[in-house]
Every structure is written in C-alpha cells, then in structure tokens.
C-alpha cells in the first residue's frame, strides 16, 4: 500500500510540473476599432520577419479590388456606384440652384442638417444614413455595411469653434474593398493628430475648399498634407449657380498647384491599382441634371 501511495504522489507531481511548463493556450480577444479605423494585430510577423502592422493591410488576398464609378452632381453631392450599388452623398435642395435631384440609389449619406446637404427627397426609398442626431446636437455612431462597402463616420465640426458658430459635421468614410474614399462634408477645421490617425490611409479625398462656411483654400491644403491622399476632389466652392454665396472660387484653391487633372462632367472610374503615385487634384464638372 505504501509503495502504491508513493507512486500516486510521484504521478501527481509529474502532471503538475507538465501543466506549469506548458501553460494555458488562450485565444486572443478580437479587438474592434472606432468606425472607419482599421485595427491590426500588433507584433505579428510575416515569413520574412517583417512586422505586418507596417504593411498596408489592403494588400491582403481576402480584400477584393473594386472599381468605383464616381460622378459629381454639384456642390457637395456625389453619386458613386460599386457593383450595382448606388450611393448619393449630401443631396442639395432645388433651392440651391443646381436643379432638382431625382435619382434611384440604395443609400444616401447626410453630413449635417443644412438644406444644401440633406435633401433626402431626391432619392425616395433609399436607406438614409445621417451623421448627426435628429436634433443636430450630437453625432450618430455610423457603422453600416452594404455589399462590399463599409460606411463609417468621424465626428467633426462645421466651424473652428467647436460647433459654436455652425454646429456639428460628420465626415463619412467609405471602405470599398481595398479602396478608401473620404467625404469631408462641411468640415470647418483642420484635423488634430488623433483624427488623422483615424482617417488614414486615404485614397480619395473629397474636400470643401470655398471657405466661409467651411475650411478655406489654405486650410484645405493643410488637410491634404495631413492625409496624403492619392486623389483630391474639390467641392463646395463658388460657381455661376451660387455666384452670390460668400465663398471662394475653385481657382483660389488651385493657385500654385501643379498636378491638376481636368476630368469633365462624365463619371470617373477609380481602382486602387490605378491610383497616381503622387497626389493629383481631379477637377470634376457637375453633371447636367
């Protein structure tokens, strides 16, 4: 009996030692980031010993390459189409002067509740995604997926006084396969470091440049420098349609710029593989309604 007891004690000691040396293999908790922000595994190495967090995750094989059809409809309104899904940004009221919008789309995004950005009657039956709460005093936490498009938002202001002058604004981020398009709405300030980190990397930046109600030409240049997009598409500037508005013409923003491409009023087609190597400014003329 004594020998049997000693044997059992030895067995217990061996098993305990094995468990201590091996440890518990726990599954890492899946982390999620803020809307529009990619969260990567820290310290993960690839076969070459490089830290994958330093690599552009959009090169991963499981992220599809997509072609975006984009057309300017005037002011801050753009129509984008991906695999038959159609999205309209910041539709304007007919009172603005660009004509009456009447389009068939799946989704409408609204950066803030001003009549030149929130005319949702232009797309009856569409899913409406608002960046602000109904009272305009807060931001909606947008995280919406349709097809291969993920739509998220970033809380910003319509002015450089924390909303005291013109209220709040929502920046919309469209992650379309391996392409990221950002629509700034009526952004009224340059970004802080935290906001830049949440938005980057940006492939296509749609940015207001007219000033007065939004950032002006020089501030827009600062934002472009902050985000380093491949393509910059200006919006929200003075045209013959809104000649009486106290905002600057497009030429003010273009002063001193070299990589400017005139694209006309027809839709442009964008894929990540065909993006320019250095930043270009694309001038889109409003499509005839």
Short mmCIF file of C-alpha atoms in Angstrom, two decimals:
data_model
loop_
_atom_site.label_atom_id
_atom_site.label_comp_id
_atom_site.label_asym_id
_atom_site.label_seq_id
_atom_site.Cartn_x
_atom_site.Cartn_y
_atom_site.Cartn_z
CA UNK A 1 0.00 0.00 0.00
CA UNK A 2 2.81 2.35 0.91
CA UNK A 3 4.52 1.77 -2.48
CA UNK A 4 1.22 2.42 -4.24
CA UNK A 5 0.78 5.67 -2.33
CA UNK A 6 4.30 6.85 -3.19
CA UNK A 7 3.66 6.06 -6.88
CA UNK A 8 0.47 8.14 -6.88
CA UNK A 9 2.26 11.13 -5.31
CA UNK A 10 5.03 10.94 -7.93
CA UNK A 11 2.39 10.83 -10.70
CA UNK A 12 0.65 13.94 -9.31
CA UNK A 13 3.96 15.84 -9.14
CA UNK A 14 4.83 14.94 -12.77
CA UNK A 15 1.41 16.06 -14.06
CA UNK A 16 1.56 19.33 -12.11
CA UNK A 17 5.02 20.11 -13.47
CA UNK A 18 3.85 19.49 -17.05
CA UNK A 19 0.87 21.84 -16.70
CA UNK A 20 3.05 24.57 -15.21
CA UNK A 21 5.60 24.35 -18.02
CA UNK A 22 3.02 24.25 -20.81
CA UNK A 23 0.65 26.95 -19.55
CA UNK A 24 -2.84 27.82 -20.82
CA UNK A 25 -3.22 28.47 -24.55
CA UNK A 26 -5.82 31.24 -24.63
CA UNK A 27 -7.38 32.62 -27.80
CA UNK A 28 -6.58 36.34 -28.26
CA UNK A 29 -9.60 38.56 -27.82
CA UNK A 30 -10.80 40.01 -31.08
CA UNK A 31 -10.29 43.76 -30.99
CA UNK A 32 -12.50 46.27 -32.70
CA UNK A 33 -11.67 49.83 -33.57
CA UNK A 34 -13.64 53.01 -33.89
CA UNK A 35 -15.78 53.46 -37.00
CA UNK A 36 -13.59 53.82 -40.07
CA UNK A 37 -10.42 52.74 -38.24
CA UNK A 38 -8.54 49.57 -39.05
CA UNK A 39 -7.17 47.63 -36.08
CA UNK A 40 -4.22 45.36 -36.76
CA UNK A 41 -2.55 42.55 -34.80
CA UNK A 42 0.44 44.05 -33.00
CA UNK A 43 3.80 42.37 -33.33
CA UNK A 44 2.65 39.79 -35.88
CA UNK A 45 5.46 38.78 -38.21
CA UNK A 46 5.34 37.63 -41.79
CA UNK A 47 7.57 34.93 -43.30
CA UNK A 48 10.31 37.46 -43.97
CA UNK A 49 10.35 38.53 -40.33
CA UNK A 50 8.73 41.91 -41.07
CA UNK A 51 6.10 43.38 -38.79
CA UNK A 52 2.83 43.08 -40.70
CA UNK A 53 1.47 46.14 -38.89
CA UNK A 54 3.87 48.16 -41.08
CA UNK A 55 2.40 46.66 -44.24
CA UNK A 56 -0.69 48.02 -45.98
CA UNK A 57 -3.35 45.57 -44.90
CA UNK A 58 -5.40 46.32 -48.00
CA UNK A 59 -2.93 44.21 -49.97
CA UNK A 60 -4.29 41.11 -48.23
CA UNK A 61 -5.67 38.49 -50.59
CA UNK A 62 -9.06 38.37 -48.86
CA UNK A 63 -9.76 42.07 -49.51
CA UNK A 64 -11.21 42.40 -53.02
CA UNK A 65 -10.19 45.06 -55.52
CA UNK A 66 -13.18 47.17 -56.50
CA UNK A 67 -13.93 49.69 -59.23
CA UNK A 68 -15.81 52.80 -58.13
CA UNK A 69 -17.82 54.84 -60.58
CA UNK A 70 -17.97 58.42 -59.28
CA UNK A 71 -19.88 61.38 -60.67
CA UNK A 72 -20.10 64.94 -59.35
CA UNK A 73 -23.65 66.28 -59.15
CA UNK A 74 -22.69 69.73 -57.89
CA UNK A 75 -21.84 71.42 -54.58
CA UNK A 76 -21.13 68.53 -52.13
CA UNK A 77 -23.24 65.90 -53.87
CA UNK A 78 -21.62 62.88 -55.48
CA UNK A 79 -23.08 59.72 -56.95
CA UNK A 80 -20.97 56.60 -56.55
CA UNK A 81 -21.67 53.14 -57.85
CA UNK A 82 -19.99 49.85 -56.94
CA UNK A 83 -21.18 46.50 -58.30
CA UNK A 84 -24.63 47.94 -58.96
CA UNK A 85 -24.95 49.54 -55.50
CA UNK A 86 -25.52 53.29 -55.71
CA UNK A 87 -24.74 55.83 -53.00
CA UNK A 88 -25.58 59.55 -53.01
CA UNK A 89 -23.74 61.97 -50.72
CA UNK A 90 -25.13 65.24 -49.33
CA UNK A 91 -28.01 65.87 -51.76
CA UNK A 92 -29.00 69.54 -52.09
CA UNK A 93 -32.40 71.19 -52.20
CA UNK A 94 -33.60 72.58 -55.56
CA UNK A 95 -33.42 76.00 -53.85
CA UNK A 96 -29.63 75.88 -54.12
CA UNK A 97 -29.87 76.34 -57.88
CA UNK A 98 -28.23 73.25 -59.36
CA UNK A 99 -31.58 71.81 -60.39
CA UNK A 100 -33.77 69.07 -58.98
CA UNK A 101 -32.09 65.84 -57.98
CA UNK A 102 -34.15 62.74 -58.67
CA UNK A 103 -32.06 59.58 -58.63
CA UNK A 104 -32.51 55.91 -57.88
CA UNK A 105 -29.98 54.92 -55.24
CA UNK A 106 -29.63 52.40 -52.43
CA UNK A 107 -28.09 54.68 -49.81
CA UNK A 108 -27.96 58.40 -49.06
CA UNK A 109 -25.45 59.90 -46.62
CA UNK A 110 -26.04 63.25 -44.93
CA UNK A 111 -23.13 65.00 -43.22
CA UNK A 112 -25.30 67.58 -41.43
CA UNK A 113 -28.79 69.02 -41.48
CA UNK A 114 -28.50 72.05 -43.76
CA UNK A 115 -30.70 72.31 -46.84
CA UNK A 116 -27.77 72.21 -49.26
CA UNK A 117 -26.75 68.82 -47.85
CA UNK A 118 -29.84 66.98 -46.58
CA UNK A 119 -32.44 66.91 -49.36
CA UNK A 120 -33.25 63.22 -48.99
CA UNK A 121 -36.40 63.59 -51.10
CA UNK A 122 -34.01 63.39 -54.05
CA UNK A 123 -33.82 59.64 -53.51
CA UNK A 124 -37.11 58.26 -52.28
CA UNK A 125 -36.97 54.73 -50.93
CA UNK A 126 -33.23 54.80 -50.21
CA UNK A 127 -31.61 53.94 -46.90
CA UNK A 128 -30.78 57.28 -45.23
CA UNK A 129 -27.61 57.45 -43.12
CA UNK A 130 -27.38 60.64 -41.10
CA UNK A 131 -24.16 61.74 -39.48
CA UNK A 132 -25.92 63.76 -36.79
CA UNK A 133 -28.72 63.03 -34.36
CA UNK A 134 -32.20 64.32 -35.19
CA UNK A 135 -31.76 67.44 -33.04
CA UNK A 136 -28.36 68.17 -34.57
CA UNK A 137 -26.79 68.37 -31.13
CA UNK A 138 -24.90 65.09 -31.31
CA UNK A 139 -23.27 62.67 -33.71
CA UNK A 140 -24.54 59.31 -34.83
CA UNK A 141 -22.03 56.48 -34.50
CA UNK A 142 -22.28 55.28 -38.08
CA UNK A 143 -21.20 51.74 -38.87
CA UNK A 144 -23.10 50.43 -41.88
CA UNK A 145 -22.33 47.73 -44.41
CA UNK A 146 -23.91 47.15 -47.79
CA UNK A 147 -22.38 44.66 -50.19
CA UNK A 148 -18.60 45.11 -50.08
CA UNK A 149 -18.94 48.70 -48.88
CA UNK A 150 -18.41 49.66 -45.25
CA UNK A 151 -19.60 53.13 -44.30
CA UNK A 152 -18.47 54.81 -41.09
CA UNK A 153 -18.22 58.33 -39.73
CA UNK A 154 -15.94 60.66 -37.83
CA UNK A 155 -17.32 63.36 -35.53
CA UNK A 156 -16.14 66.84 -36.55
CA UNK A 157 -17.40 70.43 -36.50
CA UNK A 158 -18.83 72.82 -39.07
CA UNK A 159 -16.51 75.56 -37.79
CA UNK A 160 -13.26 76.06 -35.91
CA UNK A 161 -15.01 76.98 -32.65
CA UNK A 162 -16.15 73.51 -31.52
CA UNK A 163 -19.52 73.98 -33.18
CA UNK A 164 -20.45 77.26 -31.51
CA UNK A 165 -20.85 79.03 -34.85
CA UNK A 166 -22.35 76.45 -37.21
CA UNK A 167 -22.77 73.26 -35.25
CA UNK A 168 -21.54 69.77 -35.95
CA UNK A 169 -20.45 67.89 -39.07
CA UNK A 170 -19.84 64.25 -39.89
CA UNK A 171 -17.03 63.04 -42.12
CA UNK A 172 -18.05 59.90 -44.00
CA UNK A 173 -15.56 57.11 -44.69
CA UNK A 174 -16.31 54.61 -47.46
CA UNK A 175 -14.18 51.47 -47.37
CA UNK A 176 -14.84 49.85 -50.73
CA UNK A 177 -12.89 46.64 -50.97
CA UNK A 178 -9.27 47.76 -50.80
CA UNK A 179 -10.08 51.40 -51.62
CA UNK A 180 -10.86 54.14 -49.08
CA UNK A 181 -12.83 57.22 -50.10
CA UNK A 182 -13.44 60.03 -47.60
CA UNK A 183 -16.11 62.75 -47.95
CA UNK A 184 -15.49 65.63 -45.54
CA UNK A 185 -18.94 67.23 -45.67
CA UNK A 186 -18.81 70.82 -44.41
CA UNK A 187 -15.63 70.43 -42.40
CA UNK A 188 -14.77 73.68 -40.61
CA UNK A 189 -11.33 72.97 -39.17
CA UNK A 190 -8.07 71.19 -39.84
CA UNK A 191 -7.64 67.82 -38.14
CA UNK A 192 -5.87 67.05 -34.91
CA UNK A 193 -3.43 64.16 -34.67
CA UNK A 194 -6.00 61.70 -33.36
CA UNK A 195 -8.42 62.45 -36.19
CA UNK A 196 -5.69 61.99 -38.78
CA UNK A 197 -4.84 58.58 -37.34
CA UNK A 198 -8.49 57.53 -37.52
CA UNK A 199 -8.87 58.55 -41.16
CA UNK A 200 -5.63 57.36 -42.74
CA UNK A 201 -4.84 55.81 -45.10
CA UNK A 202 -6.96 57.82 -47.56
CA UNK A 203 -7.01 57.05 -51.28
CA UNK A 204 -9.61 59.55 -52.50
CA UNK A 205 -10.38 62.74 -50.56
CA UNK A 206 -13.46 64.82 -51.37
CA UNK A 207 -12.86 68.16 -49.69
CA UNK A 208 -14.59 71.57 -49.37
CA UNK A 209 -12.35 74.44 -50.45
CA UNK A 210 -14.56 77.55 -50.64
CA UNK A 211 -14.23 78.86 -47.11
CA UNK A 212 -16.67 80.98 -45.06
CA UNK A 213 -18.97 78.05 -44.22
CA UNK A 214 -16.13 75.51 -44.38
CA UNK A 215 -12.36 75.36 -44.38
CA UNK A 216 -10.85 77.77 -46.88
CA UNK A 217 -8.33 77.09 -49.63
CA UNK A 218 -5.24 77.29 -47.39
CA UNK A 219 -6.81 75.12 -44.69
CA UNK A 220 -7.85 72.63 -47.35
CA UNK A 221 -4.23 72.42 -48.47
CA UNK A 222 -3.26 71.71 -44.86
CA UNK A 223 -5.80 68.90 -44.64
CA UNK A 224 -4.50 67.41 -47.89
CA UNK A 225 -1.00 67.48 -46.43
CA UNK A 226 -2.27 65.83 -43.23
CA UNK A 227 -4.00 62.95 -45.01
CA UNK A 228 -1.72 62.47 -48.06
CA UNK A 229 -4.41 61.08 -50.40
CA UNK A 230 -3.67 59.85 -53.89
CA UNK A 231 -6.57 61.84 -55.35
CA UNK A 232 -8.08 65.13 -54.17
CA UNK A 233 -11.52 66.14 -55.46
CA UNK A 234 -12.54 69.71 -54.53
CA UNK A 235 -16.15 70.60 -53.75
CA UNK A 236 -18.23 73.35 -52.10
CA UNK A 237 -16.84 76.36 -53.97
CA UNK A 238 -18.38 79.29 -55.82
CA UNK A 239 -19.84 78.61 -59.27
CA UNK A 240 -22.14 80.55 -61.57
CA UNK A 241 -25.04 78.71 -59.95
CA UNK A 242 -24.19 80.05 -56.50
CA UNK A 243 -22.38 83.21 -57.57
CA UNK A 244 -23.87 85.23 -54.70
CA UNK A 245 -22.57 82.92 -51.97
CA UNK A 246 -19.72 84.40 -49.88
CA UNK A 247 -17.31 81.59 -50.76
CA UNK A 248 -14.22 81.48 -52.96
CA UNK A 249 -13.96 80.14 -56.48
CA UNK A 250 -12.09 76.94 -57.22
CA UNK A 251 -9.15 78.84 -58.71
CA UNK A 252 -8.19 80.08 -55.24
CA UNK A 253 -7.51 76.52 -54.12
CA UNK A 254 -5.70 75.67 -57.35
CA UNK A 255 -3.18 78.52 -57.09
CA UNK A 256 0.34 77.09 -57.00
CA UNK A 257 -0.84 73.52 -57.63
CA UNK A 258 0.74 71.53 -60.46
CA UNK A 259 -0.79 68.05 -60.56
CA UNK A 260 -4.24 69.19 -61.65
CA UNK A 261 -6.29 66.98 -63.97
CA UNK A 262 -9.45 68.14 -65.72
CA UNK A 263 -11.93 65.24 -65.75
CA UNK A 264 -15.04 66.86 -67.24
CA UNK A 265 -18.61 66.01 -66.25
CA UNK A 266 -18.64 62.32 -67.12
CA UNK A 267 -18.18 59.71 -64.38
CA UNK A 268 -14.65 58.75 -63.41
CA UNK A 269 -13.71 55.16 -62.65
CA UNK A 270 -11.37 54.54 -59.74
CA UNK A 271 -9.47 51.43 -58.69
CA UNK A 272 -6.69 51.31 -56.16
CA UNK A 273 -4.25 49.74 -58.60
CA UNK A 274 -4.65 52.70 -60.96
CA UNK A 275 -4.23 55.47 -58.40
CA UNK A 276 -1.50 58.02 -59.13
CA UNK A 277 1.83 57.60 -57.32
CA UNK A 278 1.85 61.24 -56.20
CA UNK A 279 -1.15 63.31 -55.17
CA UNK A 280 -3.30 64.63 -58.02
CA UNK A 281 -6.17 67.11 -57.91
CA UNK A 282 -9.06 65.99 -60.08
CA UNK A 283 -11.48 68.66 -61.25
CA UNK A 284 -14.94 67.20 -61.83
CA UNK A 285 -17.57 69.32 -63.51
CA UNK A 286 -21.15 68.90 -62.26
CA UNK A 287 -23.13 66.51 -64.41
CA UNK A 288 -26.08 68.01 -66.24
CA UNK A 289 -29.33 67.16 -64.50
#
